[in-house]
Short mmCIF file of N, CA and C in Angstrom, two decimals:
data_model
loop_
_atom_site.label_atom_id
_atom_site.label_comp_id
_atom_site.label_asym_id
_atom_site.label_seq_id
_atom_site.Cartn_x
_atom_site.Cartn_y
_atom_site.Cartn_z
N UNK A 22 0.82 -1.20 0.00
CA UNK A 22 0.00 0.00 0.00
C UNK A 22 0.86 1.26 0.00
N UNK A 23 1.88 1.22 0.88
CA UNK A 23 2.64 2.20 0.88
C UNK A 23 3.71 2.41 -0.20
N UNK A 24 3.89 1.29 -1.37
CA UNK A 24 3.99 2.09 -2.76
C UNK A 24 3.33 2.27 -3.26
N UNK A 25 2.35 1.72 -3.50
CA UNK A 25 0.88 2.27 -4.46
C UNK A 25 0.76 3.70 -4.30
N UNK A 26 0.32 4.51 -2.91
CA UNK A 26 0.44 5.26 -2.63
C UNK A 26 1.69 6.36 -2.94
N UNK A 27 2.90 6.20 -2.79
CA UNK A 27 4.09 6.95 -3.33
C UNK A 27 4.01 6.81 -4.95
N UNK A 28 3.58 6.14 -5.63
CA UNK A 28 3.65 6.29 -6.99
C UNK A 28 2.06 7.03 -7.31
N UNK A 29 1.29 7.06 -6.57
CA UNK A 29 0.20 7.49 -6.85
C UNK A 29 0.69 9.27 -6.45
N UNK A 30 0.87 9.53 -5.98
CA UNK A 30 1.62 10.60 -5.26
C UNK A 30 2.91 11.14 -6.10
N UNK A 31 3.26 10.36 -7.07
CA UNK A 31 4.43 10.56 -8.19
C UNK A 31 5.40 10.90 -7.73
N UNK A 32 5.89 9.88 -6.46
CA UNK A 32 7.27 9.98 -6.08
C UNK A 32 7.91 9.23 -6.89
N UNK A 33 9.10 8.72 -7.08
CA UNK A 33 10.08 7.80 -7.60
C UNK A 33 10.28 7.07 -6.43
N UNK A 34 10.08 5.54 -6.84
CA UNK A 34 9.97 4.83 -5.50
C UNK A 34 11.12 3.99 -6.12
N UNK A 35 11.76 3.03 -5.37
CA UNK A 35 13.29 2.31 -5.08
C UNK A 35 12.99 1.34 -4.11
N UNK A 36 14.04 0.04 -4.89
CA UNK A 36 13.77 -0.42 -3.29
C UNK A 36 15.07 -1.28 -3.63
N UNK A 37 16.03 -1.27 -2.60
CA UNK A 37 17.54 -2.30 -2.52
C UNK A 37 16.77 -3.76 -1.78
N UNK A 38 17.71 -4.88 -2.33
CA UNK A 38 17.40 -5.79 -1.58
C UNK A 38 18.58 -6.56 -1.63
N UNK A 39 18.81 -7.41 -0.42
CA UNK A 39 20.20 -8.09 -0.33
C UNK A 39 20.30 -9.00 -0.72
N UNK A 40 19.04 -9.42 -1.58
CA UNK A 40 19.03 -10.97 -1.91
C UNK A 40 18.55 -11.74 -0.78
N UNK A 41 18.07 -12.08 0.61
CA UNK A 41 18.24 -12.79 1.11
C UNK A 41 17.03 -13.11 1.31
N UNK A 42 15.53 -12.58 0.60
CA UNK A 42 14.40 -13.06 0.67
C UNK A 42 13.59 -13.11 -0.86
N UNK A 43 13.35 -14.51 -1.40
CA UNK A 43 12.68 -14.32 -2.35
C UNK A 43 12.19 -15.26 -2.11
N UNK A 44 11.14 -15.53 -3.13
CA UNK A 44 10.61 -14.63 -4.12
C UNK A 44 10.60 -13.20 -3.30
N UNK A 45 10.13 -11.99 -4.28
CA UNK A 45 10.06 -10.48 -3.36
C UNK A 45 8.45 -10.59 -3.75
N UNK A 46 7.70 -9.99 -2.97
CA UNK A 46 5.97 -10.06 -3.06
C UNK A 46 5.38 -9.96 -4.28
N UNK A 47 4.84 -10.70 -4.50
CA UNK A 47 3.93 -10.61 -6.15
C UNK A 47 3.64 -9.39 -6.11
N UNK A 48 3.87 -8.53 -7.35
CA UNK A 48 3.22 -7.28 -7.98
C UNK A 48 3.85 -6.20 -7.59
N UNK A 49 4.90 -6.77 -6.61
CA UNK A 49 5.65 -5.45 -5.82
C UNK A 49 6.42 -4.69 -6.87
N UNK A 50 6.67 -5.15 -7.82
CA UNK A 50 7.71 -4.32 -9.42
C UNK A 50 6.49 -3.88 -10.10
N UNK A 51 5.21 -3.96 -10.06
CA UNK A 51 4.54 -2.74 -10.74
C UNK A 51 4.67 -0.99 -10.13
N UNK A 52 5.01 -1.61 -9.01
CA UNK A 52 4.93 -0.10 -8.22
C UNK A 52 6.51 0.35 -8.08
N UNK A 53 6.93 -0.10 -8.70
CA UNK A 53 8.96 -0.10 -8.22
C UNK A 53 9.45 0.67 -9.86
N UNK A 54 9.90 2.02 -9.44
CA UNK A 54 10.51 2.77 -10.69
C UNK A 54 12.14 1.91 -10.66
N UNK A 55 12.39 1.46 -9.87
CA UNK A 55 13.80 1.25 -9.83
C UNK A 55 13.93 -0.14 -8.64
N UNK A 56 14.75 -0.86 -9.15
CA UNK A 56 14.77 -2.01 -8.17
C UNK A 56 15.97 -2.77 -8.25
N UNK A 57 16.92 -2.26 -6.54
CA UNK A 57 18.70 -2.66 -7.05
C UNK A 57 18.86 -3.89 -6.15
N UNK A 58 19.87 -4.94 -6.36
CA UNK A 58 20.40 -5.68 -5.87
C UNK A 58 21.79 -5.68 -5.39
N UNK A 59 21.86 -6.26 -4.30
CA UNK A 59 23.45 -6.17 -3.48
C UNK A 59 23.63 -7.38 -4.08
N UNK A 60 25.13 -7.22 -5.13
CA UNK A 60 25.73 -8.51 -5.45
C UNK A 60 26.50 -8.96 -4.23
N UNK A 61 26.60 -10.64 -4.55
CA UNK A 61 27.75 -10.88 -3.57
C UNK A 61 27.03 -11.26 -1.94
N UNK A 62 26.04 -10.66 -1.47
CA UNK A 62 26.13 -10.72 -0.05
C UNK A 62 25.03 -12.01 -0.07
N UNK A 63 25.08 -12.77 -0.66
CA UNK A 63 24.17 -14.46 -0.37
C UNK A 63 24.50 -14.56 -1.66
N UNK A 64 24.61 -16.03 -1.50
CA UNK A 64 25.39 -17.05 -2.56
C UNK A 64 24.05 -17.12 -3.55
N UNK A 65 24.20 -17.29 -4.58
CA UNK A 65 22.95 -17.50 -5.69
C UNK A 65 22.16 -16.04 -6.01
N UNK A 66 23.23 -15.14 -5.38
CA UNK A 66 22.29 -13.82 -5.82
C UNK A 66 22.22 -13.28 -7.44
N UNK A 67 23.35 -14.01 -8.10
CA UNK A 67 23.34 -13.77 -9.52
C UNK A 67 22.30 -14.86 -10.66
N UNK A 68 21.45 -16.25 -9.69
CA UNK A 68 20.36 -16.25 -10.47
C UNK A 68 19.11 -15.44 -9.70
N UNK A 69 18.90 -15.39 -8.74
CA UNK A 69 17.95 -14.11 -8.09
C UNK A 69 17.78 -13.00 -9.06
N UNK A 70 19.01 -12.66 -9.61
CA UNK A 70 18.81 -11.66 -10.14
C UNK A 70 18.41 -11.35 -11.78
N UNK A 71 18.38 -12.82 -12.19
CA UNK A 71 17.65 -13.38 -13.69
C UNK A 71 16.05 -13.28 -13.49
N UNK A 72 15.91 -13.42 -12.80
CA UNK A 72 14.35 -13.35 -12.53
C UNK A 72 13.66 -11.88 -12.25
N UNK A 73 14.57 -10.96 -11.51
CA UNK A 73 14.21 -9.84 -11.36
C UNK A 73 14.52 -9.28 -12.52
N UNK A 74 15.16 -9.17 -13.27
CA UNK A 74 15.54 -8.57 -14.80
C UNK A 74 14.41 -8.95 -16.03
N UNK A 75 13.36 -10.27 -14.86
CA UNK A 75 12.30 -10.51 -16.26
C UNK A 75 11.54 -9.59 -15.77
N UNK A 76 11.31 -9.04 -14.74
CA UNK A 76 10.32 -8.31 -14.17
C UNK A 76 9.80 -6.89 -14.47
N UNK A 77 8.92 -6.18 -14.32
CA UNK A 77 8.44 -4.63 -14.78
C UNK A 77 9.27 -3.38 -13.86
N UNK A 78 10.27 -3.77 -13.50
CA UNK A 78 11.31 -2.61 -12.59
C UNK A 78 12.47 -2.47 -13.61
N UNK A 79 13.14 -1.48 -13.46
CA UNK A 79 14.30 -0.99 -13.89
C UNK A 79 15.17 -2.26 -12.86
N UNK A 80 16.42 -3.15 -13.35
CA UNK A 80 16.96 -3.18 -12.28
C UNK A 80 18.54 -3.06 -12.69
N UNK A 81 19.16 -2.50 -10.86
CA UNK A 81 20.45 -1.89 -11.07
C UNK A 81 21.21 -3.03 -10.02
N UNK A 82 22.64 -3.47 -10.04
CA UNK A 82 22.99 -4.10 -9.50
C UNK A 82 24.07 -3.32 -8.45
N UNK A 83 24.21 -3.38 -7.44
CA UNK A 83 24.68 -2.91 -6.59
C UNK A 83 26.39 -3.49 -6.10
N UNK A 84 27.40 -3.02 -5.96
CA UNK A 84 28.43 -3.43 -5.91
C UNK A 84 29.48 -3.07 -5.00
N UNK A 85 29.98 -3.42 -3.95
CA UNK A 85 30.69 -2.85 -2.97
C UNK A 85 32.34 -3.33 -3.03
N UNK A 86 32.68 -2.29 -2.70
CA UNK A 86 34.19 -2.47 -2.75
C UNK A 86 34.64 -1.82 -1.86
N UNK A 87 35.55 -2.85 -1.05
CA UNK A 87 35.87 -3.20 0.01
C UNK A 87 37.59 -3.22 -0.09
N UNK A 88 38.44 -2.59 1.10
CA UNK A 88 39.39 -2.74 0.68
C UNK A 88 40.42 -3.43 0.09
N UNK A 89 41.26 -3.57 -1.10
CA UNK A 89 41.97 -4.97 -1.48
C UNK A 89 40.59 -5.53 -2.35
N UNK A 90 39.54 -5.54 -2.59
CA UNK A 90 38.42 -5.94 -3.39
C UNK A 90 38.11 -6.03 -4.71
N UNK A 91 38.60 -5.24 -4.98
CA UNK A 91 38.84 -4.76 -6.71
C UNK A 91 38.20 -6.06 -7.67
N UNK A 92 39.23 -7.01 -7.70
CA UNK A 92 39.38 -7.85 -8.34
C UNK A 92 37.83 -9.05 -8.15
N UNK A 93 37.12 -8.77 -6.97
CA UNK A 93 35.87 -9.51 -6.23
C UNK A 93 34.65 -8.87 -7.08
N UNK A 94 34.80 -7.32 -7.60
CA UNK A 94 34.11 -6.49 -7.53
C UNK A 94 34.25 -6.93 -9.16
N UNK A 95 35.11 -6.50 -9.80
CA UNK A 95 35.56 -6.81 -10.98
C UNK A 95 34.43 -8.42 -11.65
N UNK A 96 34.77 -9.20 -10.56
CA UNK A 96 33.75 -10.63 -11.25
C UNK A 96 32.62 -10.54 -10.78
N UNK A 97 32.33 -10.08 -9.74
CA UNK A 97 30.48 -9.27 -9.44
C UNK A 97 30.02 -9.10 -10.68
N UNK A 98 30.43 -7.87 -11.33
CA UNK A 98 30.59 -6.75 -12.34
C UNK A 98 30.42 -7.86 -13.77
N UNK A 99 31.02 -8.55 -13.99
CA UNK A 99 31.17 -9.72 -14.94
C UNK A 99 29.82 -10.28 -14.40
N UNK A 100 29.70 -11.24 -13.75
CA UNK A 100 28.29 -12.24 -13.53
C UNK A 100 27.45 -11.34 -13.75
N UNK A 101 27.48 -10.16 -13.37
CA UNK A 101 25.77 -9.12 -13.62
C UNK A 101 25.72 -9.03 -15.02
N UNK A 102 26.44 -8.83 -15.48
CA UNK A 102 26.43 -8.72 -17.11
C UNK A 102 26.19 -9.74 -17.89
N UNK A 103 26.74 -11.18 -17.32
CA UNK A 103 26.01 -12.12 -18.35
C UNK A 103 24.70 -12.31 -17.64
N UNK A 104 24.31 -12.38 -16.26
CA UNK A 104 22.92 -12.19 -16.32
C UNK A 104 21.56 -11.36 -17.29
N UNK A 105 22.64 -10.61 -17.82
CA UNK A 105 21.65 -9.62 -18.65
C UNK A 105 21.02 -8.41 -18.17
N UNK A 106 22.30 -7.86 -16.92
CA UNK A 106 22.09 -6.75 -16.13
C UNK A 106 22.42 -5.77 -16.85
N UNK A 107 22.10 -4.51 -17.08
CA UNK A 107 22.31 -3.50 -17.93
C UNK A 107 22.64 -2.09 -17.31
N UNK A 108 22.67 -2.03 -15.69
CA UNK A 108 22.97 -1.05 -14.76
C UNK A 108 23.81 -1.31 -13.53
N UNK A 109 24.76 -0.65 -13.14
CA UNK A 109 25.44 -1.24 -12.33
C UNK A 109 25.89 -0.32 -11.54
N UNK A 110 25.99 -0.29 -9.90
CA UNK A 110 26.40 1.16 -9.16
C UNK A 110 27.46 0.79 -8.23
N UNK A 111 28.30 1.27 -8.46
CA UNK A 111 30.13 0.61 -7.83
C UNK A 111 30.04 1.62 -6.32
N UNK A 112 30.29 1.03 -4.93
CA UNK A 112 29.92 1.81 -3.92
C UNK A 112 30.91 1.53 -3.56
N UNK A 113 32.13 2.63 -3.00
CA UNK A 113 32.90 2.05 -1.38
C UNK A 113 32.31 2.01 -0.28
N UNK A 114 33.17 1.31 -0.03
CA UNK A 114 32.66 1.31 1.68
C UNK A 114 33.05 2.36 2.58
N UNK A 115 31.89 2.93 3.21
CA UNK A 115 32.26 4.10 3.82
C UNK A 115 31.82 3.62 5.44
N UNK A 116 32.24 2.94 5.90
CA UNK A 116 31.88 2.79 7.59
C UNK A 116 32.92 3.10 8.27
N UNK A 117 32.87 3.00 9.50
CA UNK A 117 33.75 3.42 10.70
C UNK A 117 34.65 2.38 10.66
N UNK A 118 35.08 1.16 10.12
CA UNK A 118 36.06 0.50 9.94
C UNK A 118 37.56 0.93 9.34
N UNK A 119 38.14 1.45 9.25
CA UNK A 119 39.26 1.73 8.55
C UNK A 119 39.90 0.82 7.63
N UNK A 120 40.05 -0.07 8.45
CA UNK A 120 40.59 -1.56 7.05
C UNK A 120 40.02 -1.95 6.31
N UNK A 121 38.56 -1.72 6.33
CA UNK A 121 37.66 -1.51 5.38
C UNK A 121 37.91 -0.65 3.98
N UNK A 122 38.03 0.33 4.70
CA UNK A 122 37.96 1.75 3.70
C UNK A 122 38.97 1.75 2.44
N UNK A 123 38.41 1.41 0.97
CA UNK A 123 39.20 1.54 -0.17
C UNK A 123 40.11 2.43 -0.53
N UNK A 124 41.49 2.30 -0.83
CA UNK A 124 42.28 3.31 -0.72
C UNK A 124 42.22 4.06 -2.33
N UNK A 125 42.66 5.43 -2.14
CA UNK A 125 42.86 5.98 -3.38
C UNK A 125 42.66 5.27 -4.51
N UNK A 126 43.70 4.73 -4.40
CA UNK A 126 44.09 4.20 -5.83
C UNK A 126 42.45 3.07 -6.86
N UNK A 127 42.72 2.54 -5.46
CA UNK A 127 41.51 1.52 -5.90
C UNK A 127 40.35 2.22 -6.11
N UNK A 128 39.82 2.97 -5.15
CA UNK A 128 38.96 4.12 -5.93
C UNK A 128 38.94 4.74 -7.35
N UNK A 129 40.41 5.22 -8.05
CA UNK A 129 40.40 5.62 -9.08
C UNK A 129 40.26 4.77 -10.28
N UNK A 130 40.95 3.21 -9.72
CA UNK A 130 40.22 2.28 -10.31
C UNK A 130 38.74 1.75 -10.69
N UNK A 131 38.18 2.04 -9.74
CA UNK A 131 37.18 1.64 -9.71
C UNK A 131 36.03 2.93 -10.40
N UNK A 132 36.16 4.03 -10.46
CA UNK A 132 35.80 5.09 -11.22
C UNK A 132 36.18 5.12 -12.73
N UNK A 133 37.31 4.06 -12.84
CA UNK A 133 38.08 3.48 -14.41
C UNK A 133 37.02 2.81 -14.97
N UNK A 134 37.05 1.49 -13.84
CA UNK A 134 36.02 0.37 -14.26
C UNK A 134 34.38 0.68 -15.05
N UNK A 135 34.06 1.48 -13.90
CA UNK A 135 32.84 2.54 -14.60
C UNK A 135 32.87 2.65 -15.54
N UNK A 136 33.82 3.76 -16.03
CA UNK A 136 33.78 4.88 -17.40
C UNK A 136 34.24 3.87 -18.46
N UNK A 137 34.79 2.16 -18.49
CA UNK A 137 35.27 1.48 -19.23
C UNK A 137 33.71 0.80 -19.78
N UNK A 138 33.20 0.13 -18.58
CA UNK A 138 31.91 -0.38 -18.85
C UNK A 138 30.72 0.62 -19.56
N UNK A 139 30.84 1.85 -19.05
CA UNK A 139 29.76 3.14 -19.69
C UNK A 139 30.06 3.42 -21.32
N UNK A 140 30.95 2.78 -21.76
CA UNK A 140 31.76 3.00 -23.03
C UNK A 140 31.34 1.72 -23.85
N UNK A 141 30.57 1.15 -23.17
CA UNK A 141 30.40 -0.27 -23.66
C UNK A 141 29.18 -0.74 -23.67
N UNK A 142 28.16 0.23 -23.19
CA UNK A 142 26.51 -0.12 -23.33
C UNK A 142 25.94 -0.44 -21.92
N UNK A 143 26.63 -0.04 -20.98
CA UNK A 143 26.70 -0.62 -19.53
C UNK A 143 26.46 1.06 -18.64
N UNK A 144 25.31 1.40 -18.14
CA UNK A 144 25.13 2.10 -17.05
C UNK A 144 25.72 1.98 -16.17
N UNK A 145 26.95 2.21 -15.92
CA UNK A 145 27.60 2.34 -14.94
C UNK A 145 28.16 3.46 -13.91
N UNK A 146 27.98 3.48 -12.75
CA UNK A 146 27.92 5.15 -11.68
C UNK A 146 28.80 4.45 -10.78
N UNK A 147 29.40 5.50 -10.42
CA UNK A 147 30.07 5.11 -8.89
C UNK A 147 29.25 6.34 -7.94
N UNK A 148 29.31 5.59 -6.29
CA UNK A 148 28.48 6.96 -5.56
C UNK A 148 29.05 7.78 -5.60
N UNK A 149 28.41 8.93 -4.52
CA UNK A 149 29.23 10.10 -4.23
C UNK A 149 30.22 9.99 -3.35
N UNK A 150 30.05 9.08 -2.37
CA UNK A 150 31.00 8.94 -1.68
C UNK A 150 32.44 8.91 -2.30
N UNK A 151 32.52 7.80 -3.23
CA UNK A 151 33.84 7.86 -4.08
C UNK A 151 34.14 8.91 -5.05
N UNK A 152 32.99 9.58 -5.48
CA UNK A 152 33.14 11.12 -6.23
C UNK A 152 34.12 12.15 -4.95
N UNK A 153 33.51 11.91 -4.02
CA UNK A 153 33.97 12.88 -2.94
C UNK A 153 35.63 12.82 -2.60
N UNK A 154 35.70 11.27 -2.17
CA UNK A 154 36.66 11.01 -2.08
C UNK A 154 37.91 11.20 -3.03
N UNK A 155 37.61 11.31 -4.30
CA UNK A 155 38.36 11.09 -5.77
C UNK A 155 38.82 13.05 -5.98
N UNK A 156 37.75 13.39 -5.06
CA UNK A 156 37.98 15.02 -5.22
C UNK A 156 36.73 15.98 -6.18
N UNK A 157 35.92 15.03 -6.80
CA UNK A 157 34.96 15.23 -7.44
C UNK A 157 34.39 16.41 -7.00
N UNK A 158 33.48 15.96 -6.14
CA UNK A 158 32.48 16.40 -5.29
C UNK A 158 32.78 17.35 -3.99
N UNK A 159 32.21 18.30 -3.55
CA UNK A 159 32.52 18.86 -2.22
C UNK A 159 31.89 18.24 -1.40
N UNK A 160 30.30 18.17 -1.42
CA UNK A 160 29.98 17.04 -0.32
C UNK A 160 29.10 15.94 -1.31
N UNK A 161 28.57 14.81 -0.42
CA UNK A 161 28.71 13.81 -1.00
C UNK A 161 27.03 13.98 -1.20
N UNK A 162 26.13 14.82 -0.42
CA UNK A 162 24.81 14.88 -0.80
C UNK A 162 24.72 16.24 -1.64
N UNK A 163 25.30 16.70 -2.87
CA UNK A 163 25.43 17.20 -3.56
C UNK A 163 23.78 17.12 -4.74
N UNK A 164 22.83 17.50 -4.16
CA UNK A 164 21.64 18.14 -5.26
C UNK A 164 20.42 16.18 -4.68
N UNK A 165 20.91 16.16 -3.50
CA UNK A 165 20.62 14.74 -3.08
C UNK A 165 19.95 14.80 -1.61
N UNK A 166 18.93 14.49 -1.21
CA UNK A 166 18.39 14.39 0.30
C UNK A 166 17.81 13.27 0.69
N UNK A 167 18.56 12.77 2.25
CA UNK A 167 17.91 11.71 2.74
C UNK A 167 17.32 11.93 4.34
N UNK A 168 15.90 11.10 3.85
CA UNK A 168 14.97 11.31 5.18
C UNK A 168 14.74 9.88 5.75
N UNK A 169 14.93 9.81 7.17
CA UNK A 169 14.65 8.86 7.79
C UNK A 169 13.29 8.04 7.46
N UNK A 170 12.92 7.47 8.76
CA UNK A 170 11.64 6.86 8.54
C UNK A 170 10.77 7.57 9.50
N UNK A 171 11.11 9.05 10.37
CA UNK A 171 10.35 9.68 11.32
C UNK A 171 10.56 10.40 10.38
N UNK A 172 10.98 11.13 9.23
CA UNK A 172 11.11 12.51 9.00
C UNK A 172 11.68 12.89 8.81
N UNK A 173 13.00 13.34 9.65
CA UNK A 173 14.05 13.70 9.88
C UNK A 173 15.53 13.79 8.87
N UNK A 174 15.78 14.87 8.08
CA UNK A 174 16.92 14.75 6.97
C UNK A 174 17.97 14.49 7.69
N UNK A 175 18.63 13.30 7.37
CA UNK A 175 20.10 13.34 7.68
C UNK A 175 21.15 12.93 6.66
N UNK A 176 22.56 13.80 7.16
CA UNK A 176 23.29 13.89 5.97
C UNK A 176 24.05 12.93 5.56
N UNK A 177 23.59 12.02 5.94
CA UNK A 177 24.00 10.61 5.07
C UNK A 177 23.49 9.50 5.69
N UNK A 178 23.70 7.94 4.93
CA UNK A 178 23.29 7.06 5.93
C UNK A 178 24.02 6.13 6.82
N UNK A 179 25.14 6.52 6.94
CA UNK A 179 26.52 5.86 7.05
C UNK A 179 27.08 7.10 8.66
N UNK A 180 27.01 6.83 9.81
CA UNK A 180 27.12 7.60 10.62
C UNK A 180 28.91 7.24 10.80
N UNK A 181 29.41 6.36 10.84
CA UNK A 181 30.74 5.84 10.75
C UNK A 181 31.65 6.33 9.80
N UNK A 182 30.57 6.73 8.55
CA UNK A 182 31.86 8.20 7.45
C UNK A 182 32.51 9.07 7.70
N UNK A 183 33.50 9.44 7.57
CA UNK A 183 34.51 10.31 7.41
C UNK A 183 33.95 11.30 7.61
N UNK A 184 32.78 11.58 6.84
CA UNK A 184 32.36 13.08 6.56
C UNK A 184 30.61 12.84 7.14
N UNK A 185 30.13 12.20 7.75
CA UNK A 185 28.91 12.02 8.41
C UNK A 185 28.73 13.35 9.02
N UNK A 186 29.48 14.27 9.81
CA UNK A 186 29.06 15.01 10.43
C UNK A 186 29.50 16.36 9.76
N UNK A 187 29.86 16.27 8.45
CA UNK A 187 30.27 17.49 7.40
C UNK A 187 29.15 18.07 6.94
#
């Protein structure tokens, strides 16, 4: 009800999923402008994601890179594509972990990887976070707003970022 309503209302509605529950509710992609998947985080998420690609949603595949990852991210990036994925959004990891956190370089890589695949018939974005980081961007919610589930705008969703409190 509560997309029916947001599309009735002519929001742009979204919805991420980690893979870890399917089927996802009958009819729920009539109401879904956009509908992304986290590669990688449950095993079999790259046929999960053959089935959602038959479906009435846009879908984008979601991709995290993690420090030292590149190369993980790289065959993500590959399996979505022979699935017959046609959008793909390359994210670092931005948490309070540090050993986590992708260094430069791999970042600029990974902003490579993008602009290689976008050259090739492949929607490919990296966030802002890595825009930011790369020097892109001044802040990372740049023409972008996020609201809780009370209301409440906050400037990112990642309280463990670097720049959470920027």
């Amino acid at each position: 009800d509560f997309l029916r309503l947001a599309k009735e209302a002519r929001f742009v509605t979204a919805l991420t999923t980690n893979g870890t529950v399917w089927p996802l509710p009958p009819g729920i992609g009539e109401w879904l402008d956009n509908l992304a998947v986290s590669a990688g985080k449950v095993q079999g998420w790259d046929a999960g994601l053959r089935g959602l690609l038959a479906g009435p949603s846009a879908v984008t595949v979601n991709l995290l890179l993690l420090r030292g990852g590149l190369a993980a991210v790289k065959e993500q990036a590959a399996e979505a594509v022979a699935a017959g994925c046609r959008k793909l959004l390359f994210i670092a990891y931005k948490g309070c972990e540090e050993r986590f956190r992708p260094r430069q370089e791999e970042l600029a890589n990974l902003f490579g990887l993008a602009a290689y695949l976008s050259g090739r018939g492949i929607e490919a974005a990296v966030d802002a976070y890595t825009l930011r980081r790369l020097g892109f961007l001044k802040t990372c919610a740049d023409g972008f707003r996020r609201w809780d589930v009370r209301g409440r705008q906050e400037p990112c969703c990642f309280p463990g970022c670097e720049y959470y409190a920027a």
